[in-house]
């Protein structure tokens, strides 16, 4: 098959990951495996990059969810295996060392929205549409969508979306806190690049450690969260970049960070 399903390009210090499974970027097992391979390769090349942007190819969708055309072959055992693998792959995206920004256009539904929720920050075009339409198929969001939405949505709103399968606009997704910004149609990649440009001059190890603390602290008690902050903050003082940041401030010049 010639279709790549997903691929990446590195431009400057930014990796742009494209999901490319026409027409709707449905996330079947093969596409998710290629996404996993892309993030594994990016992990190998993490010294070359400082941020990742994740988006969908084509006009229609970031991703319209799991591939419904494969649902008839599912049994409880197959579903258990596939969901467990899906959770691993989505966690690779969520816990990638550098920030992962979702640049969203078109449909962002079901498993597609669940993948978007693994991004650190989501910028969406005003024409994008969001939702958990799984109940139309008599299932529910099982790819981490419920667990991760709980960090964004009030419980009643999440239930409203999950129980009705209602599709909402980018403006509503913004007002609910599901996404961070709405941009004009055709501009999500550009807006994500602008955001990333504002990050990559900063101390990369500070950004990565901040991401790790935020991702882990939400599952910890306040005391455990404080201990994690202490540990990672203290570790940063052993890096060249930390000293460079302080030195540059004192010498009134721009810091030159090397990620070490
Ligand atoms: N899977 C497979 N094919 C899809 C999907 C999908 N999720 N979405 C769209 N397509 C296909 C359509 O079948 C159609 O194909 P064809 O041309 O061969 O008939 C083509 O894309 C274009 O679609 P439409 O003609 O329907 O286009 P519209 O613009 O009229 O509608 C929609 C677009 C609204 C996106 C509509 O296609 C739709 O509702 N799609 C389904 C969305 C959905 O229900 N997503 C959730 C799926 S369930 C899920 O994600 C749970 C994850 C759990 C993981 C399970 C792992 C084991």
PDB file of C-alpha atoms and ligand atoms in Angstrom:
ATOM      1  CA  UNK A   1       0.000   0.000   0.000  1.00  0.00           C
ATOM      2  CA  UNK A   2       1.385   3.430  -0.959  1.00  0.00           C
ATOM      3  CA  UNK A   3      -0.592   5.361   1.631  1.00  0.00           C
ATOM      4  CA  UNK A   4       1.800   6.337   4.438  1.00  0.00           C
ATOM      5  CA  UNK A   5      -0.981   6.764   7.080  1.00  0.00           C
ATOM      6  CA  UNK A   6       1.247   9.139   9.089  1.00  0.00           C
ATOM      7  CA  UNK A   7       4.616  10.807   8.585  1.00  0.00           C
ATOM      8  CA  UNK A   8       6.746  13.647   9.914  1.00  0.00           C
ATOM      9  CA  UNK A   9       8.985  16.444   8.676  1.00  0.00           C
ATOM     10  CA  UNK A  10      11.465  18.319  10.793  1.00  0.00           C
ATOM     11  CA  UNK A  11      11.704  22.038  10.016  1.00  0.00           C
ATOM     12  CA  UNK A  12      14.057  24.038  12.175  1.00  0.00           C
ATOM     13  CA  UNK A  13      13.557  22.477  15.573  1.00  0.00           C
ATOM     14  CA  UNK A  14       9.908  21.638  14.976  1.00  0.00           C
ATOM     15  CA  UNK A  15       8.595  18.213  13.974  1.00  0.00           C
ATOM     16  CA  UNK A  16       5.333  18.357  12.040  1.00  0.00           C
ATOM     17  CA  UNK A  17       3.457  15.058  12.280  1.00  0.00           C
ATOM     18  CA  UNK A  18       0.713  14.496   9.698  1.00  0.00           C
ATOM     19  CA  UNK A  19      -2.002  11.854   9.961  1.00  0.00           C
ATOM     20  CA  UNK A  20      -2.726  10.883   6.369  1.00  0.00           C
ATOM     21  CA  UNK A  21      -5.483   8.304   6.035  1.00  0.00           C
ATOM     22  CA  UNK A  22      -8.032   9.641   3.521  1.00  0.00           C
ATOM     23  CA  UNK A  23     -10.764  10.614   3.426  1.00  0.00           C
ATOM     24  CA  UNK A  24     -11.309  11.269   7.174  1.00  0.00           C
ATOM     25  CA  UNK A  25      -8.004  10.203   8.812  1.00  0.00           C
ATOM     26  CA  UNK A  26      -9.856   7.380  10.565  1.00  0.00           C
ATOM     27  CA  UNK A  27      -7.622   5.884  13.236  1.00  0.00           C
ATOM     28  CA  UNK A  28      -7.517   2.188  12.465  1.00  0.00           C
ATOM     29  CA  UNK A  29      -4.954  -0.110  14.107  1.00  0.00           C
ATOM     30  CA  UNK A  30      -2.466   0.346  11.225  1.00  0.00           C
ATOM     31  CA  UNK A  31      -2.642   4.157  11.338  1.00  0.00           C
ATOM     32  CA  UNK A  32      -2.142   4.172  15.104  1.00  0.00           C
ATOM     33  CA  UNK A  33       0.888   1.871  14.732  1.00  0.00           C
ATOM     34  CA  UNK A  34       2.423   4.284  12.227  1.00  0.00           C
ATOM     35  CA  UNK A  35       1.771   7.181  14.620  1.00  0.00           C
ATOM     36  CA  UNK A  36       3.560   5.131  17.304  1.00  0.00           C
ATOM     37  CA  UNK A  37       6.499   4.540  14.944  1.00  0.00           C
ATOM     38  CA  UNK A  38       6.659   8.280  14.146  1.00  0.00           C
ATOM     39  CA  UNK A  39       6.783   9.207  17.843  1.00  0.00           C
ATOM     40  CA  UNK A  40       9.357   6.457  18.523  1.00  0.00           C
ATOM     41  CA  UNK A  41      11.582   7.890  15.760  1.00  0.00           C
ATOM     42  CA  UNK A  42      11.066  11.419  17.056  1.00  0.00           C
ATOM     43  CA  UNK A  43      12.085  10.193  20.492  1.00  0.00           C
ATOM     44  CA  UNK A  44      15.332   8.892  18.939  1.00  0.00           C
ATOM     45  CA  UNK A  45      15.837  12.307  17.320  1.00  0.00           C
ATOM     46  CA  UNK A  46      14.698  14.372  20.304  1.00  0.00           C
ATOM     47  CA  UNK A  47      17.972  16.299  20.496  1.00  0.00           C
ATOM     48  CA  UNK A  48      17.185  17.768  17.048  1.00  0.00           C
ATOM     49  CA  UNK A  49      13.752  19.100  17.995  1.00  0.00           C
ATOM     50  CA  UNK A  50      12.034  21.189  20.660  1.00  0.00           C
ATOM     51  CA  UNK A  51       8.343  20.764  19.825  1.00  0.00           C
ATOM     52  CA  UNK A  52       5.898  18.704  17.780  1.00  0.00           C
ATOM     53  CA  UNK A  53       2.809  19.808  15.881  1.00  0.00           C
ATOM     54  CA  UNK A  54       0.194  17.128  15.160  1.00  0.00           C
ATOM     55  CA  UNK A  55      -2.363  17.667  12.409  1.00  0.00           C
ATOM     56  CA  UNK A  56      -4.447  15.843   9.826  1.00  0.00           C
ATOM     57  CA  UNK A  57      -3.920  15.786   6.057  1.00  0.00           C
ATOM     58  CA  UNK A  58      -6.660  16.689   3.590  1.00  0.00           C
ATOM     59  CA  UNK A  59      -9.542  19.108   3.752  1.00  0.00           C
ATOM     60  CA  UNK A  60     -11.976  17.210   5.897  1.00  0.00           C
ATOM     61  CA  UNK A  61     -10.635  16.136   9.254  1.00  0.00           C
ATOM     62  CA  UNK A  62      -8.024  16.144  11.948  1.00  0.00           C
ATOM     63  CA  UNK A  63      -9.389  12.620  12.528  1.00  0.00           C
ATOM     64  CA  UNK A  64     -13.013  11.417  12.479  1.00  0.00           C
ATOM     65  CA  UNK A  65     -12.417   8.706  15.059  1.00  0.00           C
ATOM     66  CA  UNK A  66     -11.709   5.000  15.088  1.00  0.00           C
ATOM     67  CA  UNK A  67     -12.245   3.153  11.832  1.00  0.00           C
ATOM     68  CA  UNK A  68     -15.881   2.077  12.129  1.00  0.00           C
ATOM     69  CA  UNK A  69     -15.444  -0.173   9.102  1.00  0.00           C
ATOM     70  CA  UNK A  70     -13.331  -2.508  11.290  1.00  0.00           C
ATOM     71  CA  UNK A  71     -15.860  -2.677  14.150  1.00  0.00           C
ATOM     72  CA  UNK A  72     -17.678  -5.777  12.860  1.00  0.00           C
ATOM     73  CA  UNK A  73     -14.582  -7.920  13.420  1.00  0.00           C
ATOM     74  CA  UNK A  74     -14.330  -6.905  17.093  1.00  0.00           C
ATOM     75  CA  UNK A  75     -14.840  -9.363  19.944  1.00  0.00           C
ATOM     76  CA  UNK A  76     -14.261  -8.606  23.647  1.00  0.00           C
ATOM     77  CA  UNK A  77     -10.754 -10.126  23.455  1.00  0.00           C
ATOM     78  CA  UNK A  78      -9.738  -8.280  20.286  1.00  0.00           C
ATOM     79  CA  UNK A  79     -11.170  -5.014  21.653  1.00  0.00           C
ATOM     80  CA  UNK A  80      -9.294  -5.451  24.940  1.00  0.00           C
ATOM     81  CA  UNK A  81      -6.011  -5.972  23.077  1.00  0.00           C
ATOM     82  CA  UNK A  82      -6.601  -3.084  20.670  1.00  0.00           C
ATOM     83  CA  UNK A  83      -7.687  -0.658  23.380  1.00  0.00           C
ATOM     84  CA  UNK A  84      -4.735  -1.554  25.544  1.00  0.00           C
ATOM     85  CA  UNK A  85      -2.367  -0.944  22.600  1.00  0.00           C
ATOM     86  CA  UNK A  86      -4.227   2.272  21.775  1.00  0.00           C
ATOM     87  CA  UNK A  87      -3.720   3.498  25.338  1.00  0.00           C
ATOM     88  CA  UNK A  88       0.038   2.871  24.993  1.00  0.00           C
ATOM     89  CA  UNK A  89       0.220   4.771  21.701  1.00  0.00           C
ATOM     90  CA  UNK A  90      -1.868   7.710  22.928  1.00  0.00           C
ATOM     91  CA  UNK A  91       0.345   7.902  26.036  1.00  0.00           C
ATOM     92  CA  UNK A  92       3.426   8.121  23.786  1.00  0.00           C
ATOM     93  CA  UNK A  93       1.905  11.278  22.287  1.00  0.00           C
ATOM     94  CA  UNK A  94       0.776  12.659  25.648  1.00  0.00           C
ATOM     95  CA  UNK A  95       4.094  12.071  27.401  1.00  0.00           C
ATOM     96  CA  UNK A  96       6.461  12.965  24.573  1.00  0.00           C
ATOM     97  CA  UNK A  97       9.349  14.909  26.077  1.00  0.00           C
ATOM     98  CA  UNK A  98       8.661  18.144  24.177  1.00  0.00           C
ATOM     99  CA  UNK A  99       5.338  19.982  23.842  1.00  0.00           C
ATOM    100  CA  UNK A 100       2.919  18.481  21.321  1.00  0.00           C
ATOM    101  CA  UNK A 101       0.529  21.017  19.808  1.00  0.00           C
ATOM    102  CA  UNK A 102      -2.646  19.892  18.038  1.00  0.00           C
ATOM    103  CA  UNK A 103      -3.446  21.956  14.924  1.00  0.00           C
ATOM    104  CA  UNK A 104      -7.046  20.989  14.245  1.00  0.00           C
ATOM    105  CA  UNK A 105      -9.272  21.460  11.219  1.00  0.00           C
ATOM    106  CA  UNK A 106     -12.480  19.767  10.127  1.00  0.00           C
ATOM    107  CA  UNK A 107     -13.889  16.846  12.091  1.00  0.00           C
ATOM    108  CA  UNK A 108     -12.242  15.959  15.379  1.00  0.00           C
ATOM    109  CA  UNK A 109     -14.477  13.172  16.622  1.00  0.00           C
ATOM    110  CA  UNK A 110     -14.376  10.135  18.865  1.00  0.00           C
ATOM    111  CA  UNK A 111     -10.886   8.607  18.814  1.00  0.00           C
ATOM    112  CA  UNK A 112      -9.706  11.731  16.943  1.00  0.00           C
ATOM    113  CA  UNK A 113     -10.795  13.978  19.806  1.00  0.00           C
ATOM    114  CA  UNK A 114      -9.265  11.488  22.225  1.00  0.00           C
ATOM    115  CA  UNK A 115      -5.955  11.831  20.371  1.00  0.00           C
ATOM    116  CA  UNK A 116      -6.276  15.630  20.334  1.00  0.00           C
ATOM    117  CA  UNK A 117      -6.722  15.510  24.121  1.00  0.00           C
ATOM    118  CA  UNK A 118      -3.270  13.886  24.331  1.00  0.00           C
ATOM    119  CA  UNK A 119      -1.769  17.060  22.856  1.00  0.00           C
ATOM    120  CA  UNK A 120      -0.541  19.634  25.367  1.00  0.00           C
ATOM    121  CA  UNK A 121      -2.315  22.514  23.625  1.00  0.00           C
ATOM    122  CA  UNK A 122      -4.967  22.529  20.875  1.00  0.00           C
ATOM    123  CA  UNK A 123      -5.512  25.304  18.321  1.00  0.00           C
ATOM    124  CA  UNK A 124      -8.496  24.785  16.043  1.00  0.00           C
ATOM    125  CA  UNK A 125      -9.937  26.392  12.938  1.00  0.00           C
ATOM    126  CA  UNK A 126     -13.323  28.101  13.350  1.00  0.00           C
ATOM    127  CA  UNK A 127     -14.878  25.482  11.044  1.00  0.00           C
ATOM    128  CA  UNK A 128     -13.627  22.523  13.130  1.00  0.00           C
ATOM    129  CA  UNK A 129     -16.219  20.260  14.750  1.00  0.00           C
ATOM    130  CA  UNK A 130     -15.782  18.295  17.956  1.00  0.00           C
ATOM    131  CA  UNK A 131     -17.671  15.502  19.637  1.00  0.00           C
ATOM    132  CA  UNK A 132     -17.917  12.027  21.032  1.00  0.00           C
ATOM    133  CA  UNK A 133     -20.411  10.396  18.639  1.00  0.00           C
ATOM    134  CA  UNK A 134     -19.698   6.869  19.921  1.00  0.00           C
ATOM    135  CA  UNK A 135     -23.235   6.377  21.323  1.00  0.00           C
ATOM    136  CA  UNK A 136     -24.490   6.440  17.726  1.00  0.00           C
ATOM    137  CA  UNK A 137     -22.673   3.082  17.498  1.00  0.00           C
ATOM    138  CA  UNK A 138     -23.833   1.974  20.947  1.00  0.00           C
ATOM    139  CA  UNK A 139     -20.378   2.361  22.472  1.00  0.00           C
ATOM    140  CA  UNK A 140     -18.661   5.195  24.336  1.00  0.00           C
ATOM    141  CA  UNK A 141     -15.237   6.927  24.166  1.00  0.00           C
ATOM    142  CA  UNK A 142     -12.875   4.128  25.237  1.00  0.00           C
ATOM    143  CA  UNK A 143      -9.565   5.487  24.076  1.00  0.00           C
ATOM    144  CA  UNK A 144      -8.983   7.645  27.153  1.00  0.00           C
ATOM    145  CA  UNK A 145     -11.535  10.258  26.089  1.00  0.00           C
ATOM    146  CA  UNK A 146     -13.520  10.104  29.297  1.00  0.00           C
ATOM    147  CA  UNK A 147     -10.515   9.954  31.618  1.00  0.00           C
ATOM    148  CA  UNK A 148      -8.786  12.857  29.854  1.00  0.00           C
ATOM    149  CA  UNK A 149     -11.932  14.966  29.347  1.00  0.00           C
ATOM    150  CA  UNK A 150     -12.405  15.011  33.108  1.00  0.00           C
ATOM    151  CA  UNK A 151      -9.445  17.406  33.250  1.00  0.00           C
ATOM    152  CA  UNK A 152     -11.184  19.774  30.834  1.00  0.00           C
ATOM    153  CA  UNK A 153     -14.953  19.521  31.122  1.00  0.00           C
ATOM    154  CA  UNK A 154     -17.435  19.839  33.955  1.00  0.00           C
ATOM    155  CA  UNK A 155     -18.916  16.389  34.691  1.00  0.00           C
ATOM    156  CA  UNK A 156     -22.423  17.269  33.511  1.00  0.00           C
ATOM    157  CA  UNK A 157     -21.140  18.701  30.210  1.00  0.00           C
ATOM    158  CA  UNK A 158     -19.037  15.598  29.582  1.00  0.00           C
ATOM    159  CA  UNK A 159     -22.079  13.427  30.238  1.00  0.00           C
ATOM    160  CA  UNK A 160     -24.193  15.597  27.930  1.00  0.00           C
ATOM    161  CA  UNK A 161     -21.649  15.148  25.121  1.00  0.00           C
ATOM    162  CA  UNK A 162     -21.131  11.411  25.727  1.00  0.00           C
ATOM    163  CA  UNK A 163     -24.840  10.569  26.176  1.00  0.00           C
ATOM    164  CA  UNK A 164     -26.078  12.539  23.135  1.00  0.00           C
ATOM    165  CA  UNK A 165     -23.123  12.240  20.748  1.00  0.00           C
ATOM    166  CA  UNK A 166     -23.772  15.916  19.951  1.00  0.00           C
ATOM    167  CA  UNK A 167     -21.226  17.622  17.676  1.00  0.00           C
ATOM    168  CA  UNK A 168     -20.124  21.073  18.835  1.00  0.00           C
ATOM    169  CA  UNK A 169     -18.424  24.031  17.151  1.00  0.00           C
ATOM    170  CA  UNK A 170     -14.875  25.227  17.739  1.00  0.00           C
ATOM    171  CA  UNK A 171     -16.293  28.282  19.549  1.00  0.00           C
ATOM    172  CA  UNK A 172     -18.152  26.048  22.002  1.00  0.00           C
ATOM    173  CA  UNK A 173     -15.122  23.769  22.431  1.00  0.00           C
ATOM    174  CA  UNK A 174     -13.123  26.893  23.307  1.00  0.00           C
ATOM    175  CA  UNK A 175     -15.675  28.105  25.819  1.00  0.00           C
ATOM    176  CA  UNK A 176     -15.661  24.658  27.469  1.00  0.00           C
ATOM    177  CA  UNK A 177     -11.861  24.516  27.703  1.00  0.00           C
ATOM    178  CA  UNK A 178     -11.485  21.589  25.286  1.00  0.00           C
ATOM    179  CA  UNK A 179      -9.241  23.725  23.066  1.00  0.00           C
ATOM    180  CA  UNK A 180      -7.103  26.770  23.722  1.00  0.00           C
ATOM    181  CA  UNK A 181      -7.631  28.938  20.633  1.00  0.00           C
ATOM    182  CA  UNK A 182      -9.874  29.346  17.589  1.00  0.00           C
ATOM    183  CA  UNK A 183      -8.236  30.635  14.405  1.00  0.00           C
ATOM    184  CA  UNK A 184      -9.584  31.386  10.914  1.00  0.00           C
ATOM    185  CA  UNK A 185     -10.135  28.492   8.488  1.00  0.00           C
ATOM    186  CA  UNK A 186      -6.876  27.309   6.947  1.00  0.00           C
ATOM    187  CA  UNK A 187      -4.719  28.872   9.659  1.00  0.00           C
ATOM    188  CA  UNK A 188      -4.325  26.186  12.345  1.00  0.00           C
ATOM    189  CA  UNK A 189      -0.865  25.060  11.263  1.00  0.00           C
ATOM    190  CA  UNK A 190       0.360  28.644  10.995  1.00  0.00           C
ATOM    191  CA  UNK A 191      -1.055  29.476  14.453  1.00  0.00           C
ATOM    192  CA  UNK A 192       0.547  26.362  15.962  1.00  0.00           C
ATOM    193  CA  UNK A 193       3.881  27.306  14.371  1.00  0.00           C
ATOM    194  CA  UNK A 194       3.603  30.827  15.842  1.00  0.00           C
ATOM    195  CA  UNK A 195       2.976  29.335  19.274  1.00  0.00           C
ATOM    196  CA  UNK A 196       5.875  26.917  18.996  1.00  0.00           C
ATOM    197  CA  UNK A 197       8.207  29.708  17.856  1.00  0.00           C
ATOM    198  CA  UNK A 198       7.416  31.433  21.155  1.00  0.00           C
ATOM    199  CA  UNK A 199       8.468  28.295  23.052  1.00  0.00           C
ATOM    200  CA  UNK A 200      11.599  27.143  21.344  1.00  0.00           C
ATOM    201  CA  UNK A 201      13.826  30.047  22.404  1.00  0.00           C
ATOM    202  CA  UNK A 202      13.103  29.200  26.042  1.00  0.00           C
ATOM    203  CA  UNK A 203      15.147  26.821  28.169  1.00  0.00           C
ATOM    204  CA  UNK A 204      14.051  23.481  26.653  1.00  0.00           C
ATOM    205  CA  UNK A 205      14.840  21.432  29.735  1.00  0.00           C
ATOM    206  CA  UNK A 206      12.667  23.742  31.840  1.00  0.00           C
ATOM    207  CA  UNK A 207       9.803  23.322  29.357  1.00  0.00           C
ATOM    208  CA  UNK A 208      10.192  19.510  29.337  1.00  0.00           C
ATOM    209  CA  UNK A 209      10.385  19.284  33.135  1.00  0.00           C
ATOM    210  CA  UNK A 210       7.365  21.606  33.467  1.00  0.00           C
ATOM    211  CA  UNK A 211       5.408  19.338  31.109  1.00  0.00           C
ATOM    212  CA  UNK A 212       6.378  16.255  33.083  1.00  0.00           C
ATOM    213  CA  UNK A 213       5.290  17.812  36.381  1.00  0.00           C
ATOM    214  CA  UNK A 214       1.963  19.036  34.961  1.00  0.00           C
ATOM    215  CA  UNK A 215       1.178  15.647  33.364  1.00  0.00           C
ATOM    216  CA  UNK A 216       2.060  13.697  36.488  1.00  0.00           C
ATOM    217  CA  UNK A 217       0.892  16.093  39.189  1.00  0.00           C
ATOM    218  CA  UNK A 218      -2.756  15.867  38.148  1.00  0.00           C
ATOM    219  CA  UNK A 219      -2.780  12.240  39.371  1.00  0.00           C
ATOM    220  CA  UNK A 220      -0.897  12.935  42.606  1.00  0.00           C
ATOM    221  CA  UNK A 221      -1.770  14.319  46.011  1.00  0.00           C
ATOM    222  CA  UNK A 222      -0.605  17.897  46.655  1.00  0.00           C
ATOM    223  CA  UNK A 223       2.204  16.554  48.835  1.00  0.00           C
ATOM    224  CA  UNK A 224       3.383  14.122  46.136  1.00  0.00           C
ATOM    225  CA  UNK A 225       3.101  16.929  43.565  1.00  0.00           C
ATOM    226  CA  UNK A 226       5.312  19.180  45.679  1.00  0.00           C
ATOM    227  CA  UNK A 227       7.866  16.392  46.057  1.00  0.00           C
ATOM    228  CA  UNK A 228       7.920  15.857  42.288  1.00  0.00           C
ATOM    229  CA  UNK A 229       8.385  19.608  41.688  1.00  0.00           C
ATOM    230  CA  UNK A 230      11.240  19.660  44.171  1.00  0.00           C
ATOM    231  CA  UNK A 231      12.957  16.678  42.566  1.00  0.00           C
ATOM    232  CA  UNK A 232      12.731  17.860  38.955  1.00  0.00           C
ATOM    233  CA  UNK A 233      13.534  21.474  39.827  1.00  0.00           C
ATOM    234  CA  UNK A 234      16.577  20.400  41.808  1.00  0.00           C
ATOM    235  CA  UNK A 235      17.745  18.185  38.919  1.00  0.00           C
ATOM    236  CA  UNK A 236      17.670  21.191  36.569  1.00  0.00           C
ATOM    237  CA  UNK A 237      20.324  22.937  38.661  1.00  0.00           C
ATOM    238  CA  UNK A 238      22.792  20.291  37.445  1.00  0.00           C
ATOM    239  CA  UNK A 239      22.272  21.353  33.797  1.00  0.00           C
ATOM    240  CA  UNK A 240      24.431  23.752  31.785  1.00  0.00           C
ATOM    241  CA  UNK A 241      21.290  25.458  30.490  1.00  0.00           C
ATOM    242  CA  UNK A 242      20.159  26.449  33.977  1.00  0.00           C
ATOM    243  CA  UNK A 243      23.489  28.184  34.657  1.00  0.00           C
ATOM    244  CA  UNK A 244      23.430  29.728  31.180  1.00  0.00           C
ATOM    245  CA  UNK A 245      19.978  31.209  31.839  1.00  0.00           C
ATOM    246  CA  UNK A 246      21.076  32.867  35.075  1.00  0.00           C
ATOM    247  CA  UNK A 247      24.395  34.013  33.565  1.00  0.00           C
ATOM    248  CA  UNK A 248      22.674  35.526  30.522  1.00  0.00           C
ATOM    249  CA  UNK A 249      20.223  37.381  32.783  1.00  0.00           C
ATOM    250  CA  UNK A 250      23.062  38.818  34.875  1.00  0.00           C
ATOM    251  CA  UNK A 251      25.105  39.722  31.773  1.00  0.00           C
ATOM    252  CA  UNK A 252      21.992  41.237  30.098  1.00  0.00           C
ATOM    253  CA  UNK A 253      22.203  39.079  26.971  1.00  0.00           C
ATOM    254  CA  UNK A 254      20.056  36.436  25.270  1.00  0.00           C
ATOM    255  CA  UNK A 255      20.689  32.920  26.600  1.00  0.00           C
ATOM    256  CA  UNK A 256      22.092  30.279  24.268  1.00  0.00           C
ATOM    257  CA  UNK A 257      20.451  27.042  25.340  1.00  0.00           C
ATOM    258  CA  UNK A 258      21.877  23.696  24.254  1.00  0.00           C
ATOM    259  CA  UNK A 259      19.455  21.268  25.899  1.00  0.00           C
ATOM    260  CA  UNK A 260      22.116  20.025  28.306  1.00  0.00           C
TER     261      UNK A 260
HETATM  262  N1  LIG B   1     -14.386   5.324  10.204  1.00  0.00           N
HETATM  263  C1  LIG B   1     -14.386   4.854   8.956  1.00  0.00           C
HETATM  264  N2  LIG B   1     -14.809   5.570   7.888  1.00  0.00           N
HETATM  265  C2  LIG B   1     -15.269   6.808   8.115  1.00  0.00           C
HETATM  266  C3  LIG B   1     -15.294   7.370   9.405  1.00  0.00           C
HETATM  267  C4  LIG B   1     -14.816   6.573  10.487  1.00  0.00           C
HETATM  268  N3  LIG B   1     -14.768   7.024  11.742  1.00  0.00           N
HETATM  269  N4  LIG B   1     -15.823   8.606   9.320  1.00  0.00           N
HETATM  270  C5  LIG B   1     -16.104   8.803   8.020  1.00  0.00           C
HETATM  271  N5  LIG B   1     -15.777   7.733   7.290  1.00  0.00           N
HETATM  272  C6  LIG B   1     -15.901   7.527   5.831  1.00  0.00           C
HETATM  273  C7  LIG B   1     -17.381   7.336   5.428  1.00  0.00           C
HETATM  274  O1  LIG B   1     -17.774   5.988   5.597  1.00  0.00           O
HETATM  275  C8  LIG B   1     -17.312   7.732   3.964  1.00  0.00           C
HETATM  276  O2  LIG B   1     -16.722   6.660   3.246  1.00  0.00           O
HETATM  277  P1  LIG B   1     -17.295   6.234   1.781  1.00  0.00           P
HETATM  278  O3  LIG B   1     -16.992   7.411   0.919  1.00  0.00           O
HETATM  279  O4  LIG B   1     -16.507   5.013   1.467  1.00  0.00           O
HETATM  280  O5  LIG B   1     -18.753   5.999   1.957  1.00  0.00           O
HETATM  281  C9  LIG B   1     -16.306   8.878   3.970  1.00  0.00           C
HETATM  282  O6  LIG B   1     -15.526   8.729   5.170  1.00  0.00           O
HETATM  283  C10 LIG B   1     -16.948  10.250   4.004  1.00  0.00           C
HETATM  284  O7  LIG B   1     -17.853  10.274   5.096  1.00  0.00           O
HETATM  285  P2  LIG B   1     -19.340  10.846   4.972  1.00  0.00           P
HETATM  286  O8  LIG B   1     -19.878  10.590   3.602  1.00  0.00           O
HETATM  287  O9  LIG B   1     -20.130  10.311   6.118  1.00  0.00           O
HETATM  288  O10 LIG B   1     -19.047  12.398   5.130  1.00  0.00           O
HETATM  289  P3  LIG B   1     -19.976  13.505   5.784  1.00  0.00           P
HETATM  290  O11 LIG B   1     -19.274  14.795   5.534  1.00  0.00           O
HETATM  291  O12 LIG B   1     -21.384  13.362   5.365  1.00  0.00           O
HETATM  292  O13 LIG B   1     -19.956  13.204   7.379  1.00  0.00           O
HETATM  293  C11 LIG B   1     -18.870  12.665   9.467  1.00  0.00           C
HETATM  294  C12 LIG B   1     -18.736  13.286   8.065  1.00  0.00           C
HETATM  295  C13 LIG B   1     -19.810  13.527  10.322  1.00  0.00           C
HETATM  296  C14 LIG B   1     -17.478  12.667  10.075  1.00  0.00           C
HETATM  297  C15 LIG B   1     -19.464  11.249   9.339  1.00  0.00           C
HETATM  298  O14 LIG B   1     -18.693  10.509   8.392  1.00  0.00           O
HETATM  299  C16 LIG B   1     -19.433  10.487  10.634  1.00  0.00           C
HETATM  300  O15 LIG B   1     -20.310  10.633  11.458  1.00  0.00           O
HETATM  301  N6  LIG B   1     -18.413   9.644  10.817  1.00  0.00           N
HETATM  302  C17 LIG B   1     -18.308   8.799  11.989  1.00  0.00           C
HETATM  303  C18 LIG B   1     -17.712   9.549  13.150  1.00  0.00           C
HETATM  304  C19 LIG B   1     -17.695   8.683  14.397  1.00  0.00           C
HETATM  305  O16 LIG B   1     -18.691   8.086  14.776  1.00  0.00           O
HETATM  306  N7  LIG B   1     -16.537   8.613  15.033  1.00  0.00           N
HETATM  307  C20 LIG B   1     -16.368   7.857  16.264  1.00  0.00           C
HETATM  308  C21 LIG B   1     -15.971   6.451  15.953  1.00  0.00           C
HETATM  309  S1  LIG B   1     -15.920   5.432  17.407  1.00  0.00           S
HETATM  310  C22 LIG B   1     -14.480   5.853  18.169  1.00  0.00           C
HETATM  311  O17 LIG B   1     -13.710   6.648  17.696  1.00  0.00           O
HETATM  312  C23 LIG B   1     -14.207   5.182  19.514  1.00  0.00           C
HETATM  313  C24 LIG B   1     -12.770   4.768  19.643  1.00  0.00           C
HETATM  314  C25 LIG B   1     -12.705   3.473  20.379  1.00  0.00           C
HETATM  315  C26 LIG B   1     -11.514   2.645  19.869  1.00  0.00           C
HETATM  316  C27 LIG B   1     -11.884   1.252  19.531  1.00  0.00           C
HETATM  317  C28 LIG B   1     -10.654   0.407  19.197  1.00  0.00           C
HETATM  318  C29 LIG B   1     -10.955  -1.077  19.303  1.00  0.00           C
END
